[in-house]
mmCIF file of C-alpha atoms in Angstrom:
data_model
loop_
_atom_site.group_PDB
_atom_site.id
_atom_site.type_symbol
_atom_site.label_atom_id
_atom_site.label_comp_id
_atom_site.label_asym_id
_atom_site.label_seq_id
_atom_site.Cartn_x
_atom_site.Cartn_y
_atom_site.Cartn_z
ATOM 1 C CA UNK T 2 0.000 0.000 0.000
ATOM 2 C CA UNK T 3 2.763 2.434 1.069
ATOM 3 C CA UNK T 4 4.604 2.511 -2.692
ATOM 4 C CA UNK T 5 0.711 3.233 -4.169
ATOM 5 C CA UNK T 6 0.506 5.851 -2.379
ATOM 6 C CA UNK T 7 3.884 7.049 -2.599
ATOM 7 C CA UNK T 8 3.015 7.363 -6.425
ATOM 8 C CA UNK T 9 -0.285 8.786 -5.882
ATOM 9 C CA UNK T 10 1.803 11.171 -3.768
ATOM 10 C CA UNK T 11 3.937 11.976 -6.748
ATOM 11 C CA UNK T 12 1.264 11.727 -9.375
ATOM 12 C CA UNK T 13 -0.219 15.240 -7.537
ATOM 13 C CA UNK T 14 3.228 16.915 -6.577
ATOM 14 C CA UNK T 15 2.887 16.600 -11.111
ATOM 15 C CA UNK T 16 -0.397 18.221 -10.483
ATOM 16 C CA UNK T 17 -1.566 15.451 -13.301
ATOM 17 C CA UNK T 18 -5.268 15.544 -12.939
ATOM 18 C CA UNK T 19 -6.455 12.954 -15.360
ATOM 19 C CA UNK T 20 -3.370 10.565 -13.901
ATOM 20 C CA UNK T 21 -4.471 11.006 -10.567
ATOM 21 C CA UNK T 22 -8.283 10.437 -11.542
ATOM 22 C CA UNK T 23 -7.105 7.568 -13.441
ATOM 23 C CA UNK T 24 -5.001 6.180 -10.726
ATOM 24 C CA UNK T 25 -7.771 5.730 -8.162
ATOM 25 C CA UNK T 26 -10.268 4.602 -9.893
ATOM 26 C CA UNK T 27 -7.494 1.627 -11.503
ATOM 27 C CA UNK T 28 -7.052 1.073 -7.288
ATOM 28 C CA UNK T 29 -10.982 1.003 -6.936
ATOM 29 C CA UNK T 30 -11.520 -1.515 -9.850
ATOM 30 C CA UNK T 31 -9.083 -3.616 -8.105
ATOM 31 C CA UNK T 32 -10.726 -4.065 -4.961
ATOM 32 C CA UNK T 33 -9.130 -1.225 -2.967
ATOM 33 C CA UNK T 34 -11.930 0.536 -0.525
ATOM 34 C CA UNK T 35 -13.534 3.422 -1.108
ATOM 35 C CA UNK T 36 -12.785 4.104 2.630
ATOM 36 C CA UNK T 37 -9.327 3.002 2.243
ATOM 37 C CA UNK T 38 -8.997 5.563 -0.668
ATOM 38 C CA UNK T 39 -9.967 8.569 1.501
ATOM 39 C CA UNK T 40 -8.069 7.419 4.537
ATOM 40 C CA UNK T 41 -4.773 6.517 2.847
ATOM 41 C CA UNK T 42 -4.643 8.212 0.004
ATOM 42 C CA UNK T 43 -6.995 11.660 -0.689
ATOM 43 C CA UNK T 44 -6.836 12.935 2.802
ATOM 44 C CA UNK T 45 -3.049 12.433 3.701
ATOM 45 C CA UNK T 46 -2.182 14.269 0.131
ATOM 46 C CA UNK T 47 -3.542 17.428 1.654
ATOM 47 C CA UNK T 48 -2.868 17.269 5.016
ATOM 48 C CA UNK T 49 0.756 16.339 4.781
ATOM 49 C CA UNK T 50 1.298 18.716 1.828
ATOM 50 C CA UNK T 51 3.953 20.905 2.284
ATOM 51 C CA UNK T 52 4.966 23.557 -0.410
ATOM 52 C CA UNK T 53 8.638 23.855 -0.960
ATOM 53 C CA UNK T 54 8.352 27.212 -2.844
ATOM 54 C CA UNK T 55 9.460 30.052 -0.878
ATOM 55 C CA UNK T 56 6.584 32.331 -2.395
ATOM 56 C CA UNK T 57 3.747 32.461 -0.717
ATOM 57 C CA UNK T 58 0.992 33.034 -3.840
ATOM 58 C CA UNK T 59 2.531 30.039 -5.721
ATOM 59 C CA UNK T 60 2.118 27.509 -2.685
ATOM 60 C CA UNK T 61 -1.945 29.133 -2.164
ATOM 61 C CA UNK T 62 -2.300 28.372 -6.250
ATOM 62 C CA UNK T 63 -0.636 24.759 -5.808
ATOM 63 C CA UNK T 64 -2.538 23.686 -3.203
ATOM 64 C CA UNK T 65 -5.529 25.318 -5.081
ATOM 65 C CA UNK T 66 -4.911 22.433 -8.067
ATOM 66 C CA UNK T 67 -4.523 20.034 -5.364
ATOM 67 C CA UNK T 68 -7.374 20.945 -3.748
ATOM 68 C CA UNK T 69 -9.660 20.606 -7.182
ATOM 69 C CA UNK T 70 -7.993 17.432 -7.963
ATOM 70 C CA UNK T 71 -9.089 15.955 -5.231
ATOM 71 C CA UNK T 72 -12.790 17.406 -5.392
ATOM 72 C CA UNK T 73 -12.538 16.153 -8.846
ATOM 73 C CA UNK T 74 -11.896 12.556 -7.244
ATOM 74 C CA UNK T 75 -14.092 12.239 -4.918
ATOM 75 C CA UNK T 76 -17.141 13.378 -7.215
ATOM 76 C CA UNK T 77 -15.909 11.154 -10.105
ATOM 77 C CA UNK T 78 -15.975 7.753 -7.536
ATOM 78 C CA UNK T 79 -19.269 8.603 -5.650
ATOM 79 C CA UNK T 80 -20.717 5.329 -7.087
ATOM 80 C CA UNK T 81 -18.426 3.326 -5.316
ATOM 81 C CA UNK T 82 -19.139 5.215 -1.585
ATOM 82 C CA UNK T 83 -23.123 3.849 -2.975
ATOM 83 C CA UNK T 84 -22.067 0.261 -3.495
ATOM 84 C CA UNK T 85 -20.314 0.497 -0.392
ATOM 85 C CA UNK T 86 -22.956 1.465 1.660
ATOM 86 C CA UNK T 87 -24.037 -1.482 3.957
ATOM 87 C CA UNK T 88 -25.222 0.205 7.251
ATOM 88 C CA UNK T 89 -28.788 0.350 7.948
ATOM 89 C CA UNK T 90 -30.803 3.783 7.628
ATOM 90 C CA UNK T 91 -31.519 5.530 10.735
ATOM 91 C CA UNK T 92 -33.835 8.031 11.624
ATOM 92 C CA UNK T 93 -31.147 11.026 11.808
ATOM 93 C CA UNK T 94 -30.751 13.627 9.187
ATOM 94 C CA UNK T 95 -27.624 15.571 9.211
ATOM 95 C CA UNK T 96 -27.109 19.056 7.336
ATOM 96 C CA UNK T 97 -23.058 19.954 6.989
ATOM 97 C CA UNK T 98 -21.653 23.238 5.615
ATOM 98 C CA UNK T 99 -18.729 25.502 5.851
ATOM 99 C CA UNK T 100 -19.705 28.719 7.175
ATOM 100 C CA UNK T 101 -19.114 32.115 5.360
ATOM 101 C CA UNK T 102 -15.859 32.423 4.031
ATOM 102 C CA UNK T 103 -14.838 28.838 4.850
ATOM 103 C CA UNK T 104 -13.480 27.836 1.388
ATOM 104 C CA UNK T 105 -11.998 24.662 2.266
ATOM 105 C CA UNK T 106 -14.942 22.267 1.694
ATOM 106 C CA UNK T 107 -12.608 18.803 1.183
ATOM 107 C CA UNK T 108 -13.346 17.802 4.956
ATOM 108 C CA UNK T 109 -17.112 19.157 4.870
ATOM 109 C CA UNK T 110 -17.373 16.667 1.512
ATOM 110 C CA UNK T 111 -15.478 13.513 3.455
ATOM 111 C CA UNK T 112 -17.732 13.665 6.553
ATOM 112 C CA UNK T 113 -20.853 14.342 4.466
ATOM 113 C CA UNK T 114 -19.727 10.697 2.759
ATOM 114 C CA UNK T 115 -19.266 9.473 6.167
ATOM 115 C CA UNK T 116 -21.941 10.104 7.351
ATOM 116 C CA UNK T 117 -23.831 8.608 4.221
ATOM 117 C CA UNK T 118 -22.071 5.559 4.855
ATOM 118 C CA UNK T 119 -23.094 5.167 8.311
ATOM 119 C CA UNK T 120 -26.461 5.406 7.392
ATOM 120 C CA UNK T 121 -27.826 8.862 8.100
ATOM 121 C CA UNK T 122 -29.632 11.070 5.609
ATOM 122 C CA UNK T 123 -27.485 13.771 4.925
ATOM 123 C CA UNK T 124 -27.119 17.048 2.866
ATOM 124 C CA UNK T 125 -24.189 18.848 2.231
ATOM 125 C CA UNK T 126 -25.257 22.811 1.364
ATOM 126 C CA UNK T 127 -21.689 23.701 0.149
ATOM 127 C CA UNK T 128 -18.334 26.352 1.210
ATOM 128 C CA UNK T 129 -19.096 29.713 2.239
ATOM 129 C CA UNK T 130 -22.925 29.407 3.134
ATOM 130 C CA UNK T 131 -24.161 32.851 4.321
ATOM 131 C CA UNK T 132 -25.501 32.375 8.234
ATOM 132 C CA UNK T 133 -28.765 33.763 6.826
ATOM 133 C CA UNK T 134 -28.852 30.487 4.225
ATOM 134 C CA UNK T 135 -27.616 27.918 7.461
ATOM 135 C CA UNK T 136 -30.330 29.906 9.265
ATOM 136 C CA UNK T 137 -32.704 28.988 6.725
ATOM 137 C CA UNK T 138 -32.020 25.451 5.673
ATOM 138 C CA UNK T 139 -32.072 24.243 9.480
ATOM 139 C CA UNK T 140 -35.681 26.426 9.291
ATOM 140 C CA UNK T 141 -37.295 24.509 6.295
ATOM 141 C CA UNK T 142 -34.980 20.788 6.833
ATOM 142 C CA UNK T 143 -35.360 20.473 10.262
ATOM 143 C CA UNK T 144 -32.362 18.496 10.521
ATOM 144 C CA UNK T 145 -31.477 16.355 13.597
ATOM 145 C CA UNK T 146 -28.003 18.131 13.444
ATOM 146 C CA UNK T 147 -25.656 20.571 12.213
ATOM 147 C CA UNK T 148 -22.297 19.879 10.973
ATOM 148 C CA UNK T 149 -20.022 22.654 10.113
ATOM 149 C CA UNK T 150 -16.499 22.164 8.748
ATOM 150 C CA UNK T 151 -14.432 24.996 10.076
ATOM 151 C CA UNK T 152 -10.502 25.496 9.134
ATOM 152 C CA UNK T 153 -9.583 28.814 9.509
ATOM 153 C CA UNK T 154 -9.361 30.139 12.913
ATOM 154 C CA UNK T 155 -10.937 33.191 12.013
ATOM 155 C CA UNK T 156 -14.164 31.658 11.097
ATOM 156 C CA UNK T 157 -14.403 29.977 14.047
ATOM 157 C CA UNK T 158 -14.704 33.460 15.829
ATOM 158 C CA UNK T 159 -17.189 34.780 13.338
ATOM 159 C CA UNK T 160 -19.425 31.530 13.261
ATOM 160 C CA UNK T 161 -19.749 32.151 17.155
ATOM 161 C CA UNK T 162 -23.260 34.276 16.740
ATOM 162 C CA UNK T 163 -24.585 32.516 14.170
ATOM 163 C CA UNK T 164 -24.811 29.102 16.862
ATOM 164 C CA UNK T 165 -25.247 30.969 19.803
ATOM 165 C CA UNK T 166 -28.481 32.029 17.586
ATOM 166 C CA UNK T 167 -29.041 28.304 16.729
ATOM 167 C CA UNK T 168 -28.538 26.990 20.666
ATOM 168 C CA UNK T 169 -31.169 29.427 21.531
ATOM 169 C CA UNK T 170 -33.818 29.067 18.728
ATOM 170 C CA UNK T 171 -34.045 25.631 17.531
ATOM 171 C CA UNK T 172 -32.549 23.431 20.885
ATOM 172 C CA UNK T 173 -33.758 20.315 18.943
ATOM 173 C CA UNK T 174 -30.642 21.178 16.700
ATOM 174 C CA UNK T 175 -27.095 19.427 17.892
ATOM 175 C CA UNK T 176 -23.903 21.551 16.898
ATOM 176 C CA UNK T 177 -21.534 19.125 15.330
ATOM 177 C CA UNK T 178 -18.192 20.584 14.737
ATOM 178 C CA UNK T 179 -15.031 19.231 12.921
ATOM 179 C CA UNK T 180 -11.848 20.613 11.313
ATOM 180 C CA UNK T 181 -8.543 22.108 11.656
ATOM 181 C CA UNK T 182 -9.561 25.184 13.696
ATOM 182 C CA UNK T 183 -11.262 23.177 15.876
ATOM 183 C CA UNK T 184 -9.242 21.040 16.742
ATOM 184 C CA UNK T 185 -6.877 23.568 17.878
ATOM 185 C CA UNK T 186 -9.081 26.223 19.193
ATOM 186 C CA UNK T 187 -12.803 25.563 19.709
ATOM 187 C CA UNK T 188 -12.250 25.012 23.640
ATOM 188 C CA UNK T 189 -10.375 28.580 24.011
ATOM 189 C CA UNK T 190 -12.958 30.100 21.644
ATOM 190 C CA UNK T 191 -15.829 28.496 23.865
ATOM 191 C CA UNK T 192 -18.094 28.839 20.751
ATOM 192 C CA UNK T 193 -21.220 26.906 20.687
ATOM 193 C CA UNK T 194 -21.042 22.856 20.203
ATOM 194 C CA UNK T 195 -22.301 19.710 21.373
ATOM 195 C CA UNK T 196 -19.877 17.479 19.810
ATOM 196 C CA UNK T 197 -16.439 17.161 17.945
ATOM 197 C CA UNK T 198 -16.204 15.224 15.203
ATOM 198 C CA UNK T 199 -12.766 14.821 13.058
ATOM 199 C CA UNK T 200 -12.526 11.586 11.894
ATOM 200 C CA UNK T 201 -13.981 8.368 10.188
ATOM 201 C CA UNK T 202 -13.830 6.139 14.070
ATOM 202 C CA UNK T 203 -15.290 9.889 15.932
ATOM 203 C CA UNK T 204 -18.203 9.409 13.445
ATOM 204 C CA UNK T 205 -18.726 5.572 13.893
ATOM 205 C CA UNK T 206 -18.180 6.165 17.612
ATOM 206 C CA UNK T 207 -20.487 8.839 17.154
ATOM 207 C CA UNK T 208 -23.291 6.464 15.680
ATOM 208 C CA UNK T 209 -22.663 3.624 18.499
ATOM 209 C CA UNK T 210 -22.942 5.938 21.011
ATOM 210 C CA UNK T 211 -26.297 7.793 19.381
ATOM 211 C CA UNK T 212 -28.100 3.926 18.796
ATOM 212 C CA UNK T 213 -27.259 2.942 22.227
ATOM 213 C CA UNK T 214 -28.894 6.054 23.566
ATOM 214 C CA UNK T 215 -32.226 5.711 21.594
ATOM 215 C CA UNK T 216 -32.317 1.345 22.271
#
């Protein structure tokens, strides 16, 4: 596994998009996992990436390609997260989003997929929603929870309001938050959550914990 993705490694650093497209489906027609895809191979290219220009705009555009190569990748194998799909459907519907001026939808996309898999409904509203829009789809979808992707730190501060505003007018609504900014900052931020959610196992923990609650 480790010289695959050593080569899917190098396939991107080439910023080859129809190589890299080509690559993982070849891996995915060979009986490679969907989930073994995103776990070894898409997420590790962009959160080890590390730029070794010295200019700051060229390593923003490179990880820009990256970044859509990826997207490209994940949209072009959706058929294979369907056939994968073996948990049962529960009764949960989850609505994820990046907040305004989060651009960096990758992990918002992952955990919507996640999610799918573990057998909630789910609907992913896109990067940069307005609060007025979040406001308004958690008005009209009534979702179970809300699951925003947050990476820049910056965000996290101006997202505060908008779920202070959601604790306080639709309590049947659990905050789910995940991401880099998180991660590093949500306790010393103290904004709004009821749970942290970063990875594949958080999620499936998530769902053990959630059906052992409702038996």
């Amino acid at each position: 596994m480790e010289k695959l993705i050593n080569e899917f490694i190098a396939i991107l650093d080439n910023e080859d998009k129809d190589k890299a497209i080509l690559f993982i489906h070849k891996l995915l027609e060979e009986s490679v996992s969907i989930i073994d895809i995103y776990e070894h191979f898409l997420i590790p290219a962009l959160a080890n990436y590390e730029c070794n220009s010295e200019h700051e705009e060229i390593c923003i555009w490179k990880e820009h390609t990256r970044t859509s190569i990826v997207r490209t990748i994940l949209e072009s194998t959706y058929p294979y997260l369907i056939k994968a799909k073996k948990a049962k459907n529960i009764d949960k519907f989850v609505v994820v989003a990046c907040p305004q001026e989060e651009y960096h939808e990758i992990g918002a996309i992952i955990s919507s997929n996640y999610f799918y898999l573990m057998g909630y409904k789910v609907k992913y509203i896109g990067a940069n929603t307005p609060s007025f829009e979040i406001k308004s789809a958690i008005e009209i979808m009534k979702p179970d929870y809300l699951a925003l992707s947050i990476t820049n730190y910056y965000n996290l501060i101006q997202t505060k309001k908008l779920l202070e505003d959601i604790q306080n007018n639709h309590q049947n609504v659990k905050i789910i938050l995940g991401g880099q900014a998180v991660m590093k900052y949500a306790k010393k931020s103290q904004i709004p959550h009821d749970f942290i959610l970063n990875s594949l196992e958080d999620i499936k923990k998530f769902r053990g914990d959630e059906n052992e609650t409702r038996l």
